[in-house]
XYZ file of C-alpha atoms in Angstrom:
112
model
C 121.812 85.866 -35.682
C 121.137 89.632 -35.801
C 123.534 91.668 -38.400
C 124.973 93.737 -35.793
C 126.895 90.894 -33.948
C 129.714 91.248 -35.800
C 129.914 95.251 -35.090
C 129.000 93.901 -31.230
C 132.057 91.488 -31.198
C 134.257 94.306 -32.397
C 133.419 96.315 -29.535
C 133.404 93.693 -26.787
C 136.950 92.661 -27.829
C 137.903 96.524 -27.703
C 136.258 97.044 -24.486
C 138.010 93.923 -23.129
C 141.431 95.601 -22.351
C 141.308 97.765 -19.199
C 143.486 100.318 -20.846
C 141.041 100.709 -23.683
C 138.237 101.029 -21.348
C 139.725 103.419 -19.638
C 140.596 105.702 -22.937
C 137.087 105.526 -23.925
C 136.198 106.501 -20.267
C 138.307 109.429 -20.923
C 137.135 110.357 -24.444
C 133.552 110.323 -23.257
C 134.186 113.478 -21.313
C 135.833 115.028 -24.355
C 138.071 114.735 -27.301
C 141.865 114.289 -26.144
C 145.324 114.589 -27.962
C 147.453 111.162 -27.934
C 150.024 112.547 -25.347
C 147.416 113.358 -23.093
C 145.785 109.985 -23.197
C 149.106 108.319 -22.694
C 149.772 110.268 -19.610
C 148.233 108.031 -17.235
C 149.458 104.685 -18.464
C 153.198 103.721 -18.053
C 153.621 102.382 -21.732
C 155.397 103.468 -24.587
C 153.614 105.838 -27.123
C 153.428 103.309 -29.793
C 151.715 100.817 -27.589
C 149.111 103.288 -26.888
C 148.936 104.007 -30.440
C 148.062 99.928 -30.778
C 144.967 100.053 -28.497
C 143.867 103.392 -30.613
C 144.229 101.618 -33.466
C 142.159 98.689 -32.141
C 139.468 101.249 -30.864
C 139.161 102.885 -34.108
C 139.197 99.592 -36.052
C 135.981 98.632 -33.830
C 134.353 102.113 -34.738
C 134.332 103.406 -31.003
C 136.841 106.322 -31.825
C 137.773 108.492 -34.353
C 140.843 110.390 -34.897
C 142.323 113.438 -36.742
C 145.925 114.860 -37.794
C 146.456 118.520 -37.842
C 150.124 118.753 -38.193
C 152.149 116.655 -35.867
C 149.029 116.556 -33.311
C 146.580 113.824 -33.415
C 143.399 114.293 -31.730
C 141.306 111.354 -30.688
C 137.477 111.553 -30.030
C 134.674 109.239 -28.915
C 132.352 108.336 -32.082
C 128.767 109.629 -31.630
C 126.573 106.524 -31.026
C 129.409 104.233 -30.695
C 128.321 102.285 -27.767
C 124.526 101.980 -29.285
C 125.262 98.318 -30.393
C 126.305 97.353 -26.860
C 123.231 99.404 -25.611
C 120.711 97.366 -27.845
C 122.393 94.054 -27.246
C 122.137 94.425 -23.249
C 118.495 95.826 -23.680
C 117.947 92.447 -25.501
C 119.441 90.081 -22.662
C 117.691 92.496 -20.064
C 114.181 91.487 -21.298
C 114.074 87.758 -21.481
C 116.070 88.133 -17.870
C 113.305 90.297 -16.319
C 110.405 88.402 -17.379
C 111.895 85.117 -16.114
C 112.425 87.155 -12.564
C 108.702 88.270 -13.308
C 107.579 84.672 -13.670
C 109.456 83.639 -10.525
C 107.612 86.444 -8.444
C 104.413 85.367 -9.728
C 104.919 81.664 -8.929
C 106.276 82.473 -5.689
C 103.117 84.569 -4.908
C 100.564 81.536 -5.889
C 102.764 79.086 -4.141
C 103.617 80.897 -0.967
C 101.255 79.531 2.116
C 99.447 82.847 3.444
C 99.778 83.429 6.955
C 96.255 83.427 8.734
């Protein structure tokens, strides 16, 4: 089992929630202050902060505080572990599809 599976599990857990996925999608555009991130959601600010904490613990976002304003950013390369894992899953599936295609070409009767 590759060493990155612990990190991958944390990323997948964090992205399992639609609110957290929406936050990541928003942060992919640019950093945002917490109040701006909270605006589209009908939840209390402490609830959104719990989502942000989980995203930060998974290594997806970083935050910094200037006075009373907390700015959240998507961490560069945060989704690389997910991309790597998906690439590893795609390759065996593509090989199976290639083998199936070859088999069908060989076994399909030719029309004359």
